[in-house]
Amino acid sequence: QVQLVESGGGLVQVGGSLRLSCAASGRTFDGYTMGWFRQVSGKEREFVAAVTWTFGNTNYADSVKGRFTASRDKAKNTVYLQMNTLKPEDTAVYYCAAGPYSTVPGDYASWGKGTQVTVSS
């Protein structure tokens, strides 16, 4: 019912920046939390950040606090993840998701297909 498409991933050097976008369509997102997760092959999908659609309140994993900023533009039906001071351990496929507030991937019903972020040393 909610369609999500990530973009903005790519290859960046250590210390660089990327801005990921997630274009949303479908039903209204009022009351939803938009989550950002990342996953490395063979590992569990990991919570990165979340932003509430209505008020833009944010929450971040400790590993990205101070470096990543999640935001949303309601007029554009788009959420963003600004990633600064990137580290090799940030390399992963990044996914956006929509659902009730949670840091647990299984609680989110709507997912994008992901965008690859590679941080090279």
Tab-separated table of N, CA and C in Angstrom:
chain	number	residue	atom	x	y	z
A	1	GLN	N	0.823	-1.195	0.000
A	1	GLN	CA	0.000	0.000	0.000
A	1	GLN	C	0.865	1.256	0.000
A	2	VAL	N	2.018	1.189	0.644
A	2	VAL	CA	2.998	2.257	0.616
A	2	VAL	C	4.183	1.770	-0.207
A	3	GLN	N	4.514	2.511	-1.237
A	3	GLN	CA	5.641	2.178	-2.083
A	3	GLN	C	6.805	3.113	-1.773
A	4	LEU	N	7.985	2.546	-1.635
A	4	LEU	CA	9.165	3.296	-1.259
A	4	LEU	C	10.294	2.978	-2.224
A	5	VAL	N	10.986	4.011	-2.677
A	5	VAL	CA	12.093	3.854	-3.607
A	5	VAL	C	13.270	4.675	-3.111
A	6	GLU	N	14.361	3.993	-2.764
A	6	GLU	CA	15.564	4.671	-2.302
A	6	GLU	C	16.436	5.073	-3.485
A	7	SER	N	17.206	6.125	-3.282
A	7	SER	CA	18.188	6.543	-4.262
A	7	SER	C	19.286	7.317	-3.545
A	8	GLY	N	20.378	7.546	-4.237
A	8	GLY	CA	21.451	8.358	-3.701
A	8	GLY	C	22.659	7.599	-3.220
A	9	GLY	N	22.596	6.287	-3.234
A	9	GLY	CA	23.740	5.507	-2.816
A	9	GLY	C	24.860	5.584	-3.836
A	10	GLY	N	26.015	5.091	-3.438
A	10	GLY	CA	27.154	5.107	-4.325
A	10	GLY	C	28.432	4.817	-3.582
A	11	LEU	N	29.528	5.102	-4.243
A	11	LEU	CA	30.855	4.882	-3.697
A	11	LEU	C	31.417	6.199	-3.192
A	12	VAL	N	31.913	6.188	-1.972
A	12	VAL	CA	32.467	7.389	-1.372
A	12	VAL	C	33.678	7.003	-0.532
A	13	GLN	N	34.619	7.913	-0.421
A	13	GLN	CA	35.799	7.664	0.387
A	13	GLN	C	35.523	7.913	1.861
A	14	VAL	N	36.339	7.318	2.697
A	14	VAL	CA	36.240	7.536	4.136
A	14	VAL	C	36.234	9.037	4.425
A	15	GLY	N	35.314	9.457	5.281
A	15	GLY	CA	35.194	10.858	5.631
A	15	GLY	C	34.274	11.654	4.732
A	16	GLY	N	33.815	11.048	3.659
A	16	GLY	CA	32.944	11.723	2.728
A	16	GLY	C	31.492	11.710	3.158
A	17	SER	N	30.638	12.204	2.276
A	17	SER	CA	29.219	12.341	2.579
A	17	SER	C	28.368	11.822	1.434
A	18	LEU	N	27.193	11.358	1.778
A	18	LEU	CA	26.164	10.979	0.824
A	18	LEU	C	24.820	11.370	1.391
A	19	ARG	N	23.893	11.660	0.501
A	19	ARG	CA	22.521	11.941	0.895
A	19	ARG	C	21.602	10.941	0.222
A	20	LEU	N	20.964	10.122	1.014
A	20	LEU	CA	20.009	9.160	0.501
A	20	LEU	C	18.610	9.759	0.507
A	21	SER	N	17.839	9.417	-0.502
A	21	SER	CA	16.460	9.844	-0.590
A	21	SER	C	15.558	8.628	-0.664
A	22	CYS	N	14.371	8.773	-0.152
A	22	CYS	CA	13.366	7.725	-0.228
A	22	CYS	C	12.058	8.366	-0.658
A	23	ALA	N	11.675	8.116	-1.890
A	23	ALA	CA	10.430	8.641	-2.425
A	23	ALA	C	9.289	7.707	-2.063
A	24	ALA	N	8.257	8.264	-1.466
A	24	ALA	CA	7.129	7.479	-0.992
A	24	ALA	C	5.878	7.800	-1.791
A	25	SER	N	5.073	6.800	-2.007
A	25	SER	CA	3.794	6.978	-2.679
A	25	SER	C	2.795	5.997	-2.099
A	26	GLY	N	1.527	6.228	-2.398
A	26	GLY	CA	0.488	5.374	-1.882
A	26	GLY	C	-0.384	6.114	-0.888
A	27	ARG	N	-0.731	5.448	0.178
A	27	ARG	CA	-1.612	6.048	1.161
A	27	ARG	C	-0.897	7.108	1.988
A	28	THR	N	-1.672	7.857	2.739
A	28	THR	CA	-1.113	8.899	3.587
A	28	THR	C	-0.138	8.314	4.601
A	29	PHE	N	0.837	9.118	4.974
A	29	PHE	CA	1.849	8.698	5.930
A	29	PHE	C	1.651	9.318	7.305
A	30	ASP	N	0.559	10.020	7.502
A	30	ASP	CA	0.264	10.595	8.804
A	30	ASP	C	0.262	9.506	9.866
A	31	GLY	N	0.974	9.762	10.948
A	31	GLY	CA	1.062	8.800	12.030
A	31	GLY	C	2.129	7.736	11.847
A	32	TYR	N	2.778	7.720	10.696
A	32	TYR	CA	3.816	6.731	10.420
A	32	TYR	C	5.175	7.209	10.895
A	33	THR	N	6.012	6.256	11.172
A	33	THR	CA	7.426	6.493	11.339
A	33	THR	C	8.145	5.989	10.094
A	34	MET	N	9.059	6.792	9.587
A	34	MET	CA	9.876	6.396	8.458
A	34	MET	C	11.236	5.979	8.995
A	35	GLY	N	11.570	4.744	8.780
A	35	GLY	CA	12.804	4.199	9.310
A	35	GLY	C	13.855	4.004	8.239
A	36	TRP	N	15.102	4.144	8.635
A	36	TRP	CA	16.245	3.796	7.798
A	36	TRP	C	16.974	2.628	8.453
A	37	PHE	N	17.229	1.615	7.666
A	37	PHE	CA	17.939	0.433	8.115
A	37	PHE	C	19.065	0.137	7.141
A	38	ARG	N	20.014	-0.643	7.584
A	38	ARG	CA	21.077	-1.071	6.687
A	38	ARG	C	21.393	-2.533	6.943
A	39	GLN	N	21.937	-3.163	5.920
A	39	GLN	CA	22.219	-4.579	6.018
A	39	GLN	C	23.450	-4.935	5.205
A	40	VAL	N	24.328	-5.675	5.835
A	40	VAL	CA	25.484	-6.258	5.172
A	40	VAL	C	25.162	-7.714	4.899
A	41	SER	N	25.604	-8.219	3.768
A	41	SER	CA	25.336	-9.605	3.407
A	41	SER	C	25.754	-10.541	4.526
A	42	GLY	N	24.845	-11.429	4.895
A	42	GLY	CA	25.122	-12.391	5.942
A	42	GLY	C	24.856	-11.900	7.345
A	43	LYS	N	24.475	-10.634	7.494
A	43	LYS	CA	24.204	-10.087	8.807
A	43	LYS	C	22.761	-9.617	8.904
A	44	GLU	N	22.329	-9.421	10.128
A	44	GLU	CA	20.974	-8.980	10.401
A	44	GLU	C	20.779	-7.528	9.984
A	45	ARG	N	19.597	-7.223	9.501
A	45	ARG	CA	19.277	-5.852	9.160
A	45	ARG	C	19.290	-4.998	10.423
A	46	GLU	N	19.927	-3.826	10.344
A	46	GLU	CA	20.239	-3.009	11.499
A	46	GLU	C	19.541	-1.656	11.429
A	47	PHE	N	18.958	-1.245	12.536
A	47	PHE	CA	18.349	0.072	12.627
A	47	PHE	C	19.404	1.161	12.532
A	48	VAL	N	19.116	2.194	11.765
A	48	VAL	CA	20.019	3.321	11.602
A	48	VAL	C	19.407	4.603	12.152
A	49	ALA	N	18.219	4.942	11.678
A	49	ALA	CA	17.574	6.193	12.062
A	49	ALA	C	16.095	6.098	11.778
A	50	ALA	N	15.332	6.982	12.402
A	50	ALA	CA	13.901	7.060	12.153
A	50	ALA	C	13.450	8.498	12.295
A	51	VAL	N	12.430	8.857	11.555
A	51	VAL	CA	11.844	10.183	11.637
A	51	VAL	C	10.333	10.040	11.567
A	52	THR	N	9.637	10.678	12.485
A	52	THR	CA	8.180	10.625	12.444
A	52	THR	C	7.668	11.551	11.364
A	53	TRP	N	6.637	11.101	10.658
A	53	TRP	CA	6.149	11.853	9.522
A	53	TRP	C	5.520	13.180	9.928
A	54	THR	N	4.748	13.175	11.000
A	54	THR	CA	3.979	14.354	11.374
A	54	THR	C	4.852	15.484	11.900
A	55	PHE	N	5.716	15.187	12.853
A	55	PHE	CA	6.480	16.230	13.531
A	55	PHE	C	7.970	16.225	13.207
A	56	GLY	N	8.433	15.213	12.530
A	56	GLY	CA	9.842	15.157	12.191
A	56	GLY	C	10.756	14.814	13.347
A	57	ASN	N	10.214	14.236	14.403
A	57	ASN	CA	11.058	13.794	15.502
A	57	ASN	C	11.967	12.666	15.028
A	58	THR	N	13.193	12.672	15.497
A	58	THR	CA	14.180	11.716	15.014
A	58	THR	C	14.754	10.870	16.126
A	59	ASN	N	15.261	9.729	15.742
A	59	ASN	CA	15.952	8.823	16.630
A	59	ASN	C	17.064	8.164	15.829
A	60	TYR	N	18.208	7.926	16.471
A	60	TYR	CA	19.371	7.409	15.772
A	60	TYR	C	20.026	6.288	16.551
A	61	ALA	N	20.584	5.363	15.805
A	61	ALA	CA	21.451	4.381	16.425
A	61	ALA	C	22.693	5.073	16.962
A	62	ASP	N	23.228	4.549	18.054
A	62	ASP	CA	24.407	5.162	18.653
A	62	ASP	C	25.569	5.253	17.666
A	63	SER	N	25.662	4.298	16.771
A	63	SER	CA	26.780	4.247	15.846
A	63	SER	C	26.784	5.385	14.831
A	64	VAL	N	25.648	6.056	14.651
A	64	VAL	CA	25.569	7.114	13.649
A	64	VAL	C	25.228	8.475	14.234
A	65	LYS	N	24.982	8.557	15.522
A	65	LYS	CA	24.646	9.837	16.146
A	65	LYS	C	25.758	10.849	15.926
A	66	GLY	N	25.361	12.049	15.545
A	66	GLY	CA	26.314	13.100	15.276
A	66	GLY	C	26.861	13.091	13.869
A	67	ARG	N	26.618	12.024	13.118
A	67	ARG	CA	27.107	11.925	11.751
A	67	ARG	C	25.974	11.889	10.730
A	68	PHE	N	24.877	11.232	11.074
A	68	PHE	CA	23.749	11.074	10.157
A	68	PHE	C	22.589	11.943	10.614
A	69	THR	N	21.826	12.450	9.665
A	69	THR	CA	20.637	13.228	9.954
A	69	THR	C	19.486	12.739	9.093
A	70	ALA	N	18.407	12.333	9.735
A	70	ALA	CA	17.199	11.928	9.028
A	70	ALA	C	16.211	13.087	9.009
A	71	SER	N	15.515	13.235	7.913
A	71	SER	CA	14.529	14.292	7.793
A	71	SER	C	13.456	13.864	6.807
A	72	ARG	N	12.402	14.646	6.731
A	72	ARG	CA	11.365	14.358	5.750
A	72	ARG	C	10.803	15.651	5.189
A	73	ASP	N	10.355	15.591	3.959
A	73	ASP	CA	9.697	16.695	3.288
A	73	ASP	C	8.303	16.202	2.939
A	74	LYS	N	7.329	16.608	3.716
A	74	LYS	CA	5.978	16.101	3.518
A	74	LYS	C	5.390	16.522	2.174
A	75	ALA	N	5.729	17.723	1.715
A	75	ALA	CA	5.216	18.200	0.440
A	75	ALA	C	5.722	17.356	-0.718
A	76	LYS	N	6.921	16.805	-0.579
A	76	LYS	CA	7.511	15.992	-1.632
A	76	LYS	C	7.351	14.498	-1.394
A	77	ASN	N	6.719	14.132	-0.286
A	77	ASN	CA	6.577	12.721	0.073
A	77	ASN	C	7.925	12.000	0.027
A	78	THR	N	8.910	12.630	0.615
A	78	THR	CA	10.268	12.117	0.548
A	78	THR	C	10.924	12.192	1.921
A	79	VAL	N	11.669	11.166	2.253
A	79	VAL	CA	12.496	11.178	3.448
A	79	VAL	C	13.951	11.115	3.025
A	80	TYR	N	14.820	11.640	3.868
A	80	TYR	CA	16.229	11.753	3.541
A	80	TYR	C	17.079	11.203	4.673
A	81	LEU	N	18.251	10.776	4.301
A	81	LEU	CA	19.273	10.426	5.266
A	81	LEU	C	20.574	11.054	4.811
A	82	GLN	N	20.952	12.134	5.469
A	82	GLN	CA	22.225	12.781	5.196
A	82	GLN	C	23.299	12.073	6.005
A	83	MET	N	24.293	11.555	5.333
A	83	MET	CA	25.343	10.785	5.968
A	83	MET	C	26.662	11.519	5.790
A	84	ASN	N	27.259	11.912	6.898
A	84	ASN	CA	28.525	12.617	6.891
A	84	ASN	C	29.584	11.804	7.628
A	85	THR	N	30.827	12.177	7.406
A	85	THR	CA	31.955	11.522	8.066
A	85	THR	C	31.824	10.008	7.963
A	86	LEU	N	31.626	9.542	6.759
A	86	LEU	CA	31.375	8.127	6.544
A	86	LEU	C	32.598	7.282	6.871
A	87	LYS	N	32.318	6.119	7.409
A	87	LYS	CA	33.332	5.165	7.819
A	87	LYS	C	33.165	3.869	7.033
A	88	PRO	N	34.221	3.068	6.945
A	88	PRO	CA	34.084	1.791	6.235
A	88	PRO	C	32.965	0.918	6.794
A	89	GLU	N	32.744	0.961	8.091
A	89	GLU	CA	31.690	0.152	8.682
A	89	GLU	C	30.290	0.626	8.334
A	90	ASP	N	30.175	1.769	7.665
A	90	ASP	CA	28.887	2.225	7.163
A	90	ASP	C	28.509	1.557	5.847
A	91	THR	N	29.435	0.833	5.249
A	91	THR	CA	29.159	0.140	3.997
A	91	THR	C	28.041	-0.874	4.197
A	92	ALA	N	26.996	-0.758	3.400
A	92	ALA	CA	25.842	-1.633	3.524
A	92	ALA	C	24.838	-1.267	2.448
A	93	VAL	N	23.818	-2.096	2.320
A	93	VAL	CA	22.642	-1.712	1.565
A	93	VAL	C	21.705	-0.996	2.527
A	94	TYR	N	21.292	0.195	2.162
A	94	TYR	CA	20.424	1.007	3.007
A	94	TYR	C	18.992	0.928	2.504
A	95	TYR	N	18.084	0.706	3.435
A	95	TYR	CA	16.674	0.567	3.129
A	95	TYR	C	15.866	1.607	3.889
A	96	CYS	N	14.823	2.109	3.260
A	96	CYS	CA	13.848	2.885	3.995
A	96	CYS	C	12.606	2.035	4.194
A	97	ALA	N	11.878	2.338	5.248
A	97	ALA	CA	10.711	1.563	5.611
A	97	ALA	C	9.679	2.474	6.249
A	98	ALA	N	8.429	2.054	6.196
A	98	ALA	CA	7.333	2.807	6.789
A	98	ALA	C	6.507	1.897	7.676
A	99	GLY	N	6.145	2.413	8.837
A	99	GLY	CA	5.321	1.646	9.741
A	99	GLY	C	5.186	2.313	11.086
A	100	PRO	N	4.630	1.597	12.052
A	100	PRO	CA	4.550	2.129	13.410
A	100	PRO	C	5.939	2.346	13.975
A	101	TYR	N	6.053	3.220	14.973
A	101	TYR	CA	7.358	3.510	15.522
A	101	TYR	C	7.998	2.245	16.081
A	102	SER	N	9.198	1.967	15.606
A	102	SER	CA	9.922	0.796	16.044
A	102	SER	C	11.341	0.870	15.515
A	103	THR	N	12.241	0.194	16.208
A	103	THR	CA	13.597	0.005	15.717
A	103	THR	C	13.821	-1.429	15.251
A	104	VAL	N	12.766	-2.211	15.204
A	104	VAL	CA	12.844	-3.618	14.838
A	104	VAL	C	12.412	-3.782	13.386
A	105	PRO	N	13.256	-4.325	12.530
A	105	PRO	CA	12.888	-4.447	11.117
A	105	PRO	C	11.584	-5.193	10.882
A	106	GLY	N	11.339	-6.235	11.658
A	106	GLY	CA	10.141	-7.032	11.459
A	106	GLY	C	8.844	-6.304	11.733
A	107	ASP	N	8.906	-5.163	12.395
A	107	ASP	CA	7.703	-4.392	12.673
A	107	ASP	C	7.277	-3.516	11.507
A	108	TYR	N	8.120	-3.394	10.502
A	108	TYR	CA	7.820	-2.554	9.349
A	108	TYR	C	7.293	-3.411	8.205
A	109	ALA	N	6.169	-3.008	7.663
A	109	ALA	CA	5.527	-3.776	6.608
A	109	ALA	C	5.915	-3.309	5.208
A	110	SER	N	6.271	-2.043	5.053
A	110	SER	CA	6.589	-1.477	3.748
A	110	SER	C	8.073	-1.166	3.665
A	111	TRP	N	8.701	-1.649	2.610
A	111	TRP	CA	10.139	-1.493	2.429
A	111	TRP	C	10.480	-1.101	1.009
A	112	GLY	N	11.532	-0.299	0.874
A	112	GLY	CA	12.116	-0.090	-0.427
A	112	GLY	C	13.022	-1.247	-0.782
A	113	LYS	N	13.556	-1.215	-1.987
A	113	LYS	CA	14.436	-2.283	-2.449
A	113	LYS	C	15.881	-2.101	-2.032
A	114	GLY	N	16.225	-0.930	-1.527
A	114	GLY	CA	17.550	-0.677	-1.020
A	114	GLY	C	18.453	0.032	-2.006
A	115	THR	N	19.450	0.702	-1.473
A	115	THR	CA	20.472	1.353	-2.276
A	115	THR	C	21.829	1.104	-1.632
A	116	GLN	N	22.801	0.754	-2.445
A	116	GLN	CA	24.111	0.374	-1.944
A	116	GLN	C	24.933	1.599	-1.598
A	117	VAL	N	25.520	1.579	-0.413
A	117	VAL	CA	26.487	2.581	0.009
A	117	VAL	C	27.797	1.864	0.285
A	118	THR	N	28.841	2.275	-0.392
A	118	THR	CA	30.152	1.681	-0.205
A	118	THR	C	31.138	2.765	0.187
A	119	VAL	N	31.776	2.587	1.331
A	119	VAL	CA	32.753	3.533	1.841
A	119	VAL	C	34.116	2.876	1.743
A	120	SER	N	34.959	3.409	0.911
A	120	SER	CA	36.261	2.820	0.659
A	120	SER	C	37.341	3.516	1.462
A	121	SER	N	38.291	2.744	1.927
A	121	SER	CA	39.405	3.277	2.693
A	121	SER	C	40.603	3.540	1.802
